[in-house]
Short mmCIF file of C-alpha atoms in Angstrom, two decimals:
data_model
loop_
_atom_site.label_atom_id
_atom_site.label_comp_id
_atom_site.label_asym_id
_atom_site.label_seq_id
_atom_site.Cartn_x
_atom_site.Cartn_y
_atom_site.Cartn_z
CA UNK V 808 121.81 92.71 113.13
CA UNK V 809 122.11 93.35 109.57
CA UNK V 810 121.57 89.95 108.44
CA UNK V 811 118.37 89.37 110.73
CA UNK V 812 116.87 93.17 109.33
CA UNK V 813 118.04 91.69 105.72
CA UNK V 814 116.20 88.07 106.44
CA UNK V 815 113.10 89.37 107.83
CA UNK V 816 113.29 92.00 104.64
CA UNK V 817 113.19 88.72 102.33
CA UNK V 818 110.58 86.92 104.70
CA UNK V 819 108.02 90.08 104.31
CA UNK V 820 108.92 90.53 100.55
CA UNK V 821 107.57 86.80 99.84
CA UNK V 822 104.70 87.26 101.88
CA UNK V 823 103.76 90.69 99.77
CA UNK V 824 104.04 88.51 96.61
CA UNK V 825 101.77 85.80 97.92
CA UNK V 826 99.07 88.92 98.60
CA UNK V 827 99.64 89.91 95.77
CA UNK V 828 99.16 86.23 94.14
CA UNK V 829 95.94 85.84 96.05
CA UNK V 830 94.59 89.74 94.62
CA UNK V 831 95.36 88.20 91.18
CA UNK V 832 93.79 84.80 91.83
CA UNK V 833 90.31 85.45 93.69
CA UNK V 834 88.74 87.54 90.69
CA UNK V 835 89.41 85.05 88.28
CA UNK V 836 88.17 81.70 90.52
CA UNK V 837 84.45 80.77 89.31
CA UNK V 838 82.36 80.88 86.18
CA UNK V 839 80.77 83.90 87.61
CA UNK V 840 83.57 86.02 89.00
CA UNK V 841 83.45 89.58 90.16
CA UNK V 842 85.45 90.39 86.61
CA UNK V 843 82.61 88.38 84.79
CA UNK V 844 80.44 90.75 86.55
CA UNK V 845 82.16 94.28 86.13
CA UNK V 846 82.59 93.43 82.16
CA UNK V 847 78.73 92.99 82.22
CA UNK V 848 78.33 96.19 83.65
CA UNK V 849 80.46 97.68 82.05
CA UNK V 850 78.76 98.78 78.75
CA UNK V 851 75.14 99.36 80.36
CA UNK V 852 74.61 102.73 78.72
CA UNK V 853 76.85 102.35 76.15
CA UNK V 854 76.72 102.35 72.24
CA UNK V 855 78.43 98.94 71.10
CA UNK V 856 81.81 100.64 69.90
CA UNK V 857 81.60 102.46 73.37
CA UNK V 858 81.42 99.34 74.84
CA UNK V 859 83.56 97.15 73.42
CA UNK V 860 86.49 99.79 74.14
CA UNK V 861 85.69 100.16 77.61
CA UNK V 862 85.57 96.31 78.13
CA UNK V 863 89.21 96.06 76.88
CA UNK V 864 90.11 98.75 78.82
CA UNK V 865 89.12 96.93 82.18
CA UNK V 866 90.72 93.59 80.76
CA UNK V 867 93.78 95.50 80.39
CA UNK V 868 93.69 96.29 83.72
CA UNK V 869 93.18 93.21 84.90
CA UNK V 870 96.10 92.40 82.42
CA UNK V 871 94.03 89.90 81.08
CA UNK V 872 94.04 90.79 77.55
CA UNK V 873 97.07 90.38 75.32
CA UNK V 874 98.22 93.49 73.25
CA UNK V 875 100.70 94.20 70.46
CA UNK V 876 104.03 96.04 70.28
CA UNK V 877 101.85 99.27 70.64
CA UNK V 878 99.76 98.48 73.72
CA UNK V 879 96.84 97.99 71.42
CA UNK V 880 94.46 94.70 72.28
CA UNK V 881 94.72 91.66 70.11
CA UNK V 882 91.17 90.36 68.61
CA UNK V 883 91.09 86.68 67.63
CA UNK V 884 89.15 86.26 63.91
CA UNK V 885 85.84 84.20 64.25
CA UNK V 886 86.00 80.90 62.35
CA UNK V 887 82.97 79.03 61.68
CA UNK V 888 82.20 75.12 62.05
CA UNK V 889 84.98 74.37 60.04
CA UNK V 890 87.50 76.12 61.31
CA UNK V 891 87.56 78.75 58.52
CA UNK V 892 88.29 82.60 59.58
CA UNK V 893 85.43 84.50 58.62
CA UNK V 894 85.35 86.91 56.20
CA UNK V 895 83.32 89.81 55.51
CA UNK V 896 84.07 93.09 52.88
CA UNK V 897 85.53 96.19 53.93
CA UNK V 898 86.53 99.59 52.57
CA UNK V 899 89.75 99.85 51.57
CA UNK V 900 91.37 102.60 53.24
CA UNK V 901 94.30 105.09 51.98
CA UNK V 902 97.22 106.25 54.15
CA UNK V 903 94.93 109.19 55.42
CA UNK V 904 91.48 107.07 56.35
CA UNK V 905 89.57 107.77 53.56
CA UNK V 906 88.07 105.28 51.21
CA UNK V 907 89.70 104.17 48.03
CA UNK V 908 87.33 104.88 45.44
CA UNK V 909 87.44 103.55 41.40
CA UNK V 910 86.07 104.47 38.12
CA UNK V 911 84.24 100.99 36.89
CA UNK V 912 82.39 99.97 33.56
CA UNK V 913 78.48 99.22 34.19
CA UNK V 914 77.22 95.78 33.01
CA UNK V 915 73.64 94.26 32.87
CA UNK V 916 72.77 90.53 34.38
CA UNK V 917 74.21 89.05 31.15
CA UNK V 918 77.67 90.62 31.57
CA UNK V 919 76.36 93.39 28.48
CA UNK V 920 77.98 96.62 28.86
CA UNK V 921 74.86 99.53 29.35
CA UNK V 922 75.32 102.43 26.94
CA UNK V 923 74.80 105.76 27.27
CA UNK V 924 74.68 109.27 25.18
CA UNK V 925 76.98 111.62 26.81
CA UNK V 926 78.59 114.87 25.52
CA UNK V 927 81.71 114.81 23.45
CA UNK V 928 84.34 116.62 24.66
CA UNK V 929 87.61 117.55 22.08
CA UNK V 930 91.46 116.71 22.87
CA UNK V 931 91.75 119.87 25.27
CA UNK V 932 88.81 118.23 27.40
CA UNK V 933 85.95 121.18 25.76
CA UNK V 934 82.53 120.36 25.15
CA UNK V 935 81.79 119.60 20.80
CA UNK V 936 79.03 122.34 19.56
CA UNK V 937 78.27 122.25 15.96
CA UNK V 938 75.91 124.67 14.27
CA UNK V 939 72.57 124.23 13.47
CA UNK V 940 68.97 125.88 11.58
CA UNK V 941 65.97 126.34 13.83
CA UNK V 942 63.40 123.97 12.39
CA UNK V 943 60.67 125.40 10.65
CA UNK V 944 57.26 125.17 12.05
CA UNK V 945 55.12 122.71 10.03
CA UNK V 946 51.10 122.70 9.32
CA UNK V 947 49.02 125.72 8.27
CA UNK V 948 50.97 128.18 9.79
CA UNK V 949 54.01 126.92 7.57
CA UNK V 950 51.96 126.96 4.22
CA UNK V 951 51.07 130.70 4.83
CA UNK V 952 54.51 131.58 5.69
CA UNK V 953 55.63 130.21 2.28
CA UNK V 954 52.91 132.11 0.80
CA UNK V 955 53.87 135.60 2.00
CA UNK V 956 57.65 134.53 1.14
CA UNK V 957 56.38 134.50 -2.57
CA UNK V 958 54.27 137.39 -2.82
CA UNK V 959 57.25 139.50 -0.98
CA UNK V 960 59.77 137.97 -4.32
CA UNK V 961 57.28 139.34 -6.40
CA UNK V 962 56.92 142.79 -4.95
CA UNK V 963 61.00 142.66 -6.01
CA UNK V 964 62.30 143.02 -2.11
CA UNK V 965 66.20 142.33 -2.75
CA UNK V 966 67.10 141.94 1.09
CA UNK V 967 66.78 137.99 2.35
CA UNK V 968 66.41 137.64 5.92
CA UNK V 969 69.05 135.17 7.46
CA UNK V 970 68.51 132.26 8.95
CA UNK V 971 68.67 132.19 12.90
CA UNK V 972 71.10 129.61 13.99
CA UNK V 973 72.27 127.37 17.16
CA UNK V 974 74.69 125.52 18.31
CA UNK V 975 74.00 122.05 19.61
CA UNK V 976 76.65 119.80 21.91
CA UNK V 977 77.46 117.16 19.65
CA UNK V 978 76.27 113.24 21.77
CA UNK V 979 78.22 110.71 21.37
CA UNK V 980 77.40 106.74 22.59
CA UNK V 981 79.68 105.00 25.61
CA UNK V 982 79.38 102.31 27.93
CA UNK V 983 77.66 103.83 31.64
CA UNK V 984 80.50 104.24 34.53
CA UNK V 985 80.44 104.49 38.11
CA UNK V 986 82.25 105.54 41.06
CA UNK V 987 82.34 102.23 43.34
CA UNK V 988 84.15 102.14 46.95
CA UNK V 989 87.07 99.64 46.50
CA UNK V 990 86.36 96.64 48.92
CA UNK V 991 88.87 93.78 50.49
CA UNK V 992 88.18 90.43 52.17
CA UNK V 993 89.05 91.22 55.85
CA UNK V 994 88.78 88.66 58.85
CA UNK V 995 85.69 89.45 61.12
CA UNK V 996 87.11 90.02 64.80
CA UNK V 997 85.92 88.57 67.72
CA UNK V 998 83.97 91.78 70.11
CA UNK V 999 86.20 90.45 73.08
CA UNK V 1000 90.04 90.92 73.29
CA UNK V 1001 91.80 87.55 73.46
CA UNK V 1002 93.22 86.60 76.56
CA UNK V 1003 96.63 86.15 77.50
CA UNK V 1004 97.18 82.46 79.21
CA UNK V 1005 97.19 82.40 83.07
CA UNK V 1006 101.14 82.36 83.65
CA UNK V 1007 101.40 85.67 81.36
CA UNK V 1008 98.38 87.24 83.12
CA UNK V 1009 100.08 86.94 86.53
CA UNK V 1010 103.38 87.92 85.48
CA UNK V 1011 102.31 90.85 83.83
CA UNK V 1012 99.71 91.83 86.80
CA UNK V 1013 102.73 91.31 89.15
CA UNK V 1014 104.79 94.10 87.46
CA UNK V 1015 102.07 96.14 87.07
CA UNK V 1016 101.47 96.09 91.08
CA UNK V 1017 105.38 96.71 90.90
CA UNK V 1018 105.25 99.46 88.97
CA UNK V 1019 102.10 101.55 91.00
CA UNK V 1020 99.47 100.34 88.36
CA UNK V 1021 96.99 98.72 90.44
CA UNK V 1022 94.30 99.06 87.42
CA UNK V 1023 91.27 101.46 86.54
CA UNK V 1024 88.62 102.73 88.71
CA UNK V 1025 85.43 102.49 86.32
CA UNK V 1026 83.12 103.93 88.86
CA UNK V 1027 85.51 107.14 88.71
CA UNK V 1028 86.96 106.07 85.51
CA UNK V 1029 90.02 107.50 87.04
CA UNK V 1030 93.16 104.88 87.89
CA UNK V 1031 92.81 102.94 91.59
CA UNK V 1032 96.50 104.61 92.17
CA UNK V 1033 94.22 107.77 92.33
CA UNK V 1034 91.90 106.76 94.30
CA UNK V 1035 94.42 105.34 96.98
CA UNK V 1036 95.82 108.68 97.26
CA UNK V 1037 93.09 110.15 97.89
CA UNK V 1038 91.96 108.11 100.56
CA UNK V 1039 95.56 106.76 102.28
CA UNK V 1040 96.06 110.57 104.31
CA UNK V 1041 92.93 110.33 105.68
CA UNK V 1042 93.11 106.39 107.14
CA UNK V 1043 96.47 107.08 107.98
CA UNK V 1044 95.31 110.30 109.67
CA UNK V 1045 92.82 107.96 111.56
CA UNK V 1046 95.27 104.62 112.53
CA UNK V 1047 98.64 105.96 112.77
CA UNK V 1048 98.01 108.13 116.16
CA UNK V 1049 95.52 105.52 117.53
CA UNK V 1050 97.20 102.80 117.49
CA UNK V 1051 100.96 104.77 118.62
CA UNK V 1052 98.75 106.39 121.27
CA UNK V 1053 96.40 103.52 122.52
CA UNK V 1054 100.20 101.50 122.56
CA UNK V 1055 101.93 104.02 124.80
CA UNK V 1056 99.37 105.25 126.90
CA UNK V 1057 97.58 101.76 127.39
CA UNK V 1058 100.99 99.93 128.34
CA UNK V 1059 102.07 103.38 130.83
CA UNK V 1060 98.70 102.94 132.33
CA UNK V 1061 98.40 98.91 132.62
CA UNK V 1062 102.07 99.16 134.62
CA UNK V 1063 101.17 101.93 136.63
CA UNK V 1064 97.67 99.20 137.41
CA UNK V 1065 100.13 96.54 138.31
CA UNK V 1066 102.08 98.13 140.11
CA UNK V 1067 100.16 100.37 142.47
CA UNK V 1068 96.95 97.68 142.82
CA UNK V 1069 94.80 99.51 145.36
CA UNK V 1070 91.28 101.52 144.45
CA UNK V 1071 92.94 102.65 140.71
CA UNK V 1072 93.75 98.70 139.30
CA UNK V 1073 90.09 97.93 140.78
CA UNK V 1074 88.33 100.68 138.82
CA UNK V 1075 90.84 100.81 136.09
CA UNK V 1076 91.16 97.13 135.35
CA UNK V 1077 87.21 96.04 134.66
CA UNK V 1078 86.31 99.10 132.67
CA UNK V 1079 89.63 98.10 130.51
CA UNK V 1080 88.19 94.42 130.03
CA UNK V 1081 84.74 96.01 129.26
CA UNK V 1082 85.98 98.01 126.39
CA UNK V 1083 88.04 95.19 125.28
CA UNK V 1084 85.25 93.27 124.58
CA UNK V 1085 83.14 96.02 122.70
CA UNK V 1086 83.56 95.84 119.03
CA UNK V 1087 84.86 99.18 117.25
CA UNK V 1088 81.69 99.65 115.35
CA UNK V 1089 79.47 99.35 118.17
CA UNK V 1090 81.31 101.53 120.24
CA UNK V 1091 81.15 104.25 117.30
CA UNK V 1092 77.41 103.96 116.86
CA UNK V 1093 77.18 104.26 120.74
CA UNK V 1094 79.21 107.57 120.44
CA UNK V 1095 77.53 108.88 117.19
CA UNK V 1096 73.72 108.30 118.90
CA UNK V 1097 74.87 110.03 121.92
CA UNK V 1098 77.55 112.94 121.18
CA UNK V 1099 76.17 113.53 118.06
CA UNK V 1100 72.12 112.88 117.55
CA UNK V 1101 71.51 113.36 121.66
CA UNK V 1102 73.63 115.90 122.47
CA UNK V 1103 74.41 117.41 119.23
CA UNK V 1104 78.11 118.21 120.23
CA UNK V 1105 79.75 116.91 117.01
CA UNK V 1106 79.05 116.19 114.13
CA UNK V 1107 78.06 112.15 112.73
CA UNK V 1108 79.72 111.64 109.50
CA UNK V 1109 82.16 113.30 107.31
CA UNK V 1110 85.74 114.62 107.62
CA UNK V 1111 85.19 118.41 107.51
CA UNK V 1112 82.49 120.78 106.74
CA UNK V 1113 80.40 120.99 103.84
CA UNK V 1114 80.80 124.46 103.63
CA UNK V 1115 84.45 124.31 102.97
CA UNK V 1116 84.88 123.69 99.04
CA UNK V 1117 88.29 122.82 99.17
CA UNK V 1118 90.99 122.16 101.97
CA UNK V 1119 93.71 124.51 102.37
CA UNK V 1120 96.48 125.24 105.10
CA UNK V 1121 93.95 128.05 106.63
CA UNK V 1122 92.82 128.02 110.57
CA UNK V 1123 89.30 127.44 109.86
CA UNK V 1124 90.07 124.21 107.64
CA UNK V 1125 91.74 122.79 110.14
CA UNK V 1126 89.18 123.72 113.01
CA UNK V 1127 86.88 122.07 110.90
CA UNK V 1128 88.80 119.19 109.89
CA UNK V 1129 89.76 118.49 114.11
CA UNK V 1130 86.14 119.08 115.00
CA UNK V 1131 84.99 116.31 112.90
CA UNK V 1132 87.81 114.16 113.50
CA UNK V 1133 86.71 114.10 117.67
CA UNK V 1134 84.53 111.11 117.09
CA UNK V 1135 86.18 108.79 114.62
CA UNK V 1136 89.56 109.05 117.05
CA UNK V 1137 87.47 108.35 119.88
CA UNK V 1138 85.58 104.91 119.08
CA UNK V 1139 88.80 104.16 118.39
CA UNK V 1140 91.22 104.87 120.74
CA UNK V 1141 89.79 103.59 124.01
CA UNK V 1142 89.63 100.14 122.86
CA UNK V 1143 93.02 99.30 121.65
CA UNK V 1144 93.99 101.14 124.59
CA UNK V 1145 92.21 98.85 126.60
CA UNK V 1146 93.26 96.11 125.15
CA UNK V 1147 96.84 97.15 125.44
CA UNK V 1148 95.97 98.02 129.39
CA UNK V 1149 94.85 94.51 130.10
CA UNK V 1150 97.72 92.55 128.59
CA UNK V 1151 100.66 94.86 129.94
CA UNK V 1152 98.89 95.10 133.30
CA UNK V 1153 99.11 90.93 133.26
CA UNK V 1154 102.99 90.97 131.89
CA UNK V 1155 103.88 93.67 134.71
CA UNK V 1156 102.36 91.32 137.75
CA UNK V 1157 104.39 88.51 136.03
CA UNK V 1158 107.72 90.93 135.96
CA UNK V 1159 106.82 92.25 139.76
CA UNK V 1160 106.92 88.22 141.27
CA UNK V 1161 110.48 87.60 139.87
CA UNK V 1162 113.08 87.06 142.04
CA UNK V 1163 114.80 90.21 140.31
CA UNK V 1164 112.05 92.35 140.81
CA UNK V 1165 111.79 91.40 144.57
CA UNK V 1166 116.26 92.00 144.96
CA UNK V 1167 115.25 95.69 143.53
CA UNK V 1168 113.20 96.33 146.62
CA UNK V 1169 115.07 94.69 148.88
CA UNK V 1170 117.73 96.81 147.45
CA UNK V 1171 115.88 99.93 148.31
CA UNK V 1172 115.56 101.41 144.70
CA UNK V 1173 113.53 104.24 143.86
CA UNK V 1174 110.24 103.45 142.64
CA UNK V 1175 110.48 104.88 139.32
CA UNK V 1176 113.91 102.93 138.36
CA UNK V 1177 111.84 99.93 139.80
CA UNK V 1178 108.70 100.49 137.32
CA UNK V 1179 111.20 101.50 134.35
CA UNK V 1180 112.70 97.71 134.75
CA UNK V 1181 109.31 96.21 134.92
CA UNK V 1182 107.71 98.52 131.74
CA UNK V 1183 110.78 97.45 129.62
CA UNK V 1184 111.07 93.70 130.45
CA UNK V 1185 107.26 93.45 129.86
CA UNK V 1186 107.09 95.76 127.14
CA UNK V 1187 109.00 93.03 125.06
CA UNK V 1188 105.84 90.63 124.85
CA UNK V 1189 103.14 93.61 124.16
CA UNK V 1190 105.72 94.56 120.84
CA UNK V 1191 105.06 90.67 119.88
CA UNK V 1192 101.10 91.18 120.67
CA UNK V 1193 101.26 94.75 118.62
CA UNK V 1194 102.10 92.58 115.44
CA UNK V 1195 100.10 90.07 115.89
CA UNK V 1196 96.87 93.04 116.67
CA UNK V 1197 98.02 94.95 114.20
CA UNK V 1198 95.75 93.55 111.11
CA UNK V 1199 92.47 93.70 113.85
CA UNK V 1200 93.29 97.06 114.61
CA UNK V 1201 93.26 98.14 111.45
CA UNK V 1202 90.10 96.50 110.77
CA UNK V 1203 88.86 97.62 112.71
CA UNK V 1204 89.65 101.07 112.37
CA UNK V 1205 88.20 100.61 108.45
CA UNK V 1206 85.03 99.72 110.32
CA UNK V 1207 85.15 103.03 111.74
CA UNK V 1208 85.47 105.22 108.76
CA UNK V 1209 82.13 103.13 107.30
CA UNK V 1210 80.35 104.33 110.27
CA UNK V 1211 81.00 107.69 110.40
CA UNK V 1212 81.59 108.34 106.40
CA UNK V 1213 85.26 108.94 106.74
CA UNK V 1214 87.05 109.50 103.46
CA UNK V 1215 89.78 107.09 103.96
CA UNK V 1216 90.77 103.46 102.26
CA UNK V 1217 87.70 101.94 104.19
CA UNK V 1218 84.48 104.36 102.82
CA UNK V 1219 86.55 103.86 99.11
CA UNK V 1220 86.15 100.01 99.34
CA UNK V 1221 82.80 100.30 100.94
CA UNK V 1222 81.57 102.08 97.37
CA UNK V 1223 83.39 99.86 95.54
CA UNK V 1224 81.75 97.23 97.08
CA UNK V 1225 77.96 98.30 96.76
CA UNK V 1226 79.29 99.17 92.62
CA UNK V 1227 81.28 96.02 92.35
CA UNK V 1228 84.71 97.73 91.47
CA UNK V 1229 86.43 95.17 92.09
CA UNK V 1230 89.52 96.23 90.65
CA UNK V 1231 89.35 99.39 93.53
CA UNK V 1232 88.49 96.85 96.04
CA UNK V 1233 91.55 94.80 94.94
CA UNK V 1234 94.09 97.85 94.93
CA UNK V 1235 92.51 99.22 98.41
CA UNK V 1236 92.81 95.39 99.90
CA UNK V 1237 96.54 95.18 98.49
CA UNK V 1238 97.69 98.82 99.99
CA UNK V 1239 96.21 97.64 103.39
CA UNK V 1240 98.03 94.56 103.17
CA UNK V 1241 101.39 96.29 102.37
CA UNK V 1242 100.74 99.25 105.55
CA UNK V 1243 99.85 95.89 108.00
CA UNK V 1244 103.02 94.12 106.95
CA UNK V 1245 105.41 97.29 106.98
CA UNK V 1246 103.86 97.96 110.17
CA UNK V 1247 104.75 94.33 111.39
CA UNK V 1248 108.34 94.58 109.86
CA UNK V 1249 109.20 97.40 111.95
CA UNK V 1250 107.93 96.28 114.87
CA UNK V 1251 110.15 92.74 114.31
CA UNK V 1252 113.71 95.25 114.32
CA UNK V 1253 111.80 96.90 117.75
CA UNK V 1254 112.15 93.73 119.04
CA UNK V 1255 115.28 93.01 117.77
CA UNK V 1256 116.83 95.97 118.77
CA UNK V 1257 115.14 96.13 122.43
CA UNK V 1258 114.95 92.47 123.60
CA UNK V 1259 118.49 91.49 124.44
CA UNK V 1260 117.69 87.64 123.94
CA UNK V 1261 117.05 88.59 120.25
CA UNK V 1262 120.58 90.15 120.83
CA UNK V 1263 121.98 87.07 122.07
CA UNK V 1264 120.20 84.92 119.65
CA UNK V 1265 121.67 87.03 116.96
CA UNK V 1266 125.55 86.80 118.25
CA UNK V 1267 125.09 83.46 118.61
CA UNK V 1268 124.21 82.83 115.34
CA UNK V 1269 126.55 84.64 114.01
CA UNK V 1270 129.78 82.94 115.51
#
C-alpha cells in the first residue's frame, strides 16, 4: 500500500512540475507576449527612473532578469556600431554620495593662465592692510585750501592739524581658480535589465514556485502569494462542500433511484439529466434573475454585506456572510449532484442484475444490507468519475464566483484578466492546478483503499 501511495506521490509530483513548466513557458511564447505587454504598461504614469525600477521589478518576478550577489539587477553597457561600450561622464562620488569636488587653475583658449587681483592674506591666513593719506582734493577748491594754510602760518598758529589716515588691503596678482565637480568615464547602461538565458530563467522560476514566490501583483503591487490568500478561503468555502455534498447526496439518491424504480426514479431521473445538461453559469444567472432581481430574496453579488467593514467571529458577520452565500452554493450544487445521480443510478442497475445481487434476495436479506452491497460495489466507478470531474467542477465553480462577484481565486483572475496581470493570472492558474491534482491524489488512495481489486492488484505485485 505504501509503495502504490509513494508511486502515485511521484506520478502527481511530475505532473505539478510540468504545470508548472507550462506557467513558465506560455508568457514567454510570441513576439508579443502577455509579459511584453505588462512591461509596456507598466510605467504608464511613471517618471523614467520610476519606471525603469518597476520594470525590473516585474522581470524579477518573472525571474527573467539576472542579478548580482545582492539581488540587485544586472544592466548590460550599450556599445555602438563597433562594438565599443559607450561612455559618457559622471560625478565622482565619495563613500557618503556626495560629489568629489577640486580646486583647479583657470586657463583661456590658448592654454594662458587668467589672472586676477585678490587680497593678500599673511602666514596666519589674515587679510594685509597697510596705511595710507586721504588724497587731497584737486582744482580750485585745493588752491584756496593752500591759501588759507599760509595765511594761518602767518598769523603764527603753532598747532598742525594731522593728517587723517586709512588703511587699505594690500592686492596682490594670481592666476583665477575654480571649484569644478570631479568627473569619470563610466559605461552608459542599457534602461532594461539583461536577461538571464532560458535554462536559468526556468530553474530559478521553478524554485521560486517552490519556495511560495509566485511573483508580484502590479495591479495591487502587493505579492500574488497575497492575493491567493486572500481569495483561496473563499473558493474553498464555495467547492469543498459542493462537490463532498453533491458526491454523497447525488450517489445516496441515484441508488435509492435504482433501486426502488417506481413514480420516484421516473420524476427523479429526467430532472437529474436536465440539470446535467445546464451549464453552471446559466443556471446561476437563472437563479440570480429570479431569487434575487424578481423576488428580491437574496442578494446578486458579493460575499457579505457592504455594511460590514471588516469580518470578525460576531453573529451578524456570519448571518451576513450565509445569507449571501445561499445563491453561489445553489447554482452549484444541484448540478454536480445531478450529474453524480445519473451515473450512480446507471452503476447501481448494473450491480442489481448480477448474479450476486439476485443470491442476496433469494437469500432473503434485509433491504438495507442489500442496497449497502450495491452503493459500495458501484461507488468504486463514481470515485474514478470524481477524478476525472474534478477539474470541470471546479471550473465550473470559478464560473460561478464571476457571476455572482464572489471573492474567491475565480473574481481575482477575472481582474487580472481585464488588467492583464498576468503574473496573478499565472499564480491563481498554478494554485488551481495544485487543489485539482491533490484533490485527484486522494481520491486515487480512496480507491485504493476501498476497491479490493486495487487490493489484490497491489499483493500481487508485491510477491
Amino acid at each position: 500500500m505504501l509503495r502504490y501511495v509513494l508511486q502515485k506521490a511521484f506520478w502527481y509530483l511530475l505532473t505539478f512540475v510540468c504545470a508548472v513548466a507550462l506557467n513558465f513557458a506560455l508568457p514567454r511564447l510570441g513576439d508579443n507576449n502577455p509579459v511584453d505587454i505588462i512591461m509596456g504598461q507598466a510605467g504608464k504614469g511613471l517618471s523614467p527612473t520610476e519606471a525603469q525600477k518597476k520594470k525590473a521589478e516585474l522581470l524579477v518576478s518573472f525571474g527573467m532578469a539576472e542579478v548580482d550577489e545582492n539581488g540587485n539587477v544586472i544592466y548590460e553597457p550599450e556599445t555602438d556600431a563597433n562594438g565599443n561600450v559607450v561612455m559618457q561622464k559622471v560625478p565622482q562620488l565619495d563613500e557618503n554620495g556626495q560629489p568629489v569636488v577640486n580646486v583647479v587653475k583657470v586657463v583661456d583658449e590658448a592654454g594662458n593662465p587668467v589672472m586676477v587681483e585678490r587680497q593678500k592674506l599673511d602666514e596666519a591666513g589674515n587679510p594685509v592692510f597697510v596705511e595710507k593719506a586721504p588724497a587731497v582734493e584737486k582744482g580750485k577748491k585745493g588752491k584756496k585750501a593752500k591759501k588759507a594754510k599760509k595765511v594761518k602760518a602767518k598769523k603764527g598758529k603753532a598747532a598742525k592739524a594731522a593728517p587723517a589716515v586709512e588703511k587699505v588691503p594690500v592686492m596682490e596678482t594670481v592666476q583665477a581658480e575654480r571649484i569644478d565637480t570631479v568627473m569619470v568615464d563610466q559605461p552608459v547602461l542599457k534602461t532594461d535589465p539583461k536577461l538571464a538565458s532560458a535554462v536559468s530563467q526556468f530553474f530559478r522560476y521553478v524554485g521560486n514556485v517552490f519556495h511560495g514566490d509566485l511573483g508580484l501583483s502590479y495591479q495591487n503591487n502587493e505579492p500574488v502569494t497575497n492575493v491567493i490568500k486572500k481569495s483561496l478561503p473563499w473558493t474553498l468555502a464555495i467547492q469543498a462542500p459542493t462537490i463532498l455534498l453533491g458526491w454523497i447526496v447525488g450517489n445516496l439518491l441515484g441508488a435509492f433511484a435504482a433501486y426502488k424504480r417506481g413514480i420516484f426514479d421516473k420524476v427523479f431521473f429526467p430532472c437529474a439529466m436536465f440539470l446535467n445538461g445546464v451549464p453552471f453559469f446559466v443556471f446561476g444567472m437563472l437563479l440570480v434573475a429570479f431569487f434575487s432581481i424578481t423576488l428580491g430574496w437574496f442578494p446578486a453579488m458579493g460575499a457579505y454585506s457592504p455594511d460590514i467593514p471588516e469580518l470578525t467571529f460576531s453573529w451578524s458577520c456570519f448571518k451576513s456572510v450565509s445569507w449571501y452565500y445561499v445563491l453561489p452554493f445553489f447554482s452549484v450544487f444541484p448540478i454536480l449532484l445531478s450529474g453524480q445521480a445519473t451515473g450512480m443510478r446507471s452503476m447501481s442497475i448494473y450491480e442489481l442484475g448480477t448474479d450476486y445481487m439476485k443470491y442476496a434476495k433469494w437469500l432473503g436479506l434485509r433491504e438495507g444490507k442489500i442496497i449497502s452491497y450495491v452503493f459500495r460495489n458501484a461507488m468504486l466507478p463514481q470515485l474514478t468519475g470524481l477524478a476525472q470531474s474534478l477539474g470541470a467542477m471546479v471550473g465550473g465553480a470559478l464560473i460561478t464566483e464571476m457571476i455572482f462577484s464572489y471573492p474567491g481565486l475565480g473574481m481575482a483572475m477575472l481582474n487580472a484578466i481585464q488588467k492583464n496581470d498576468y503574473a496573478t493570472i499565472q499564480g491563481c492558474t498554478l494554485m488551481i492546478s495544485t487543489c485539482v491534482l491533490v484533490a485527484n491524489f486522494a481520491v486515487d488512495v480512496l480507491i485504493a483503499v476501498f476497491d479490493p481489486r486495487v487490493k489484490a492488484g497491489l499483493q500481487m505485485g508485491g510477491k
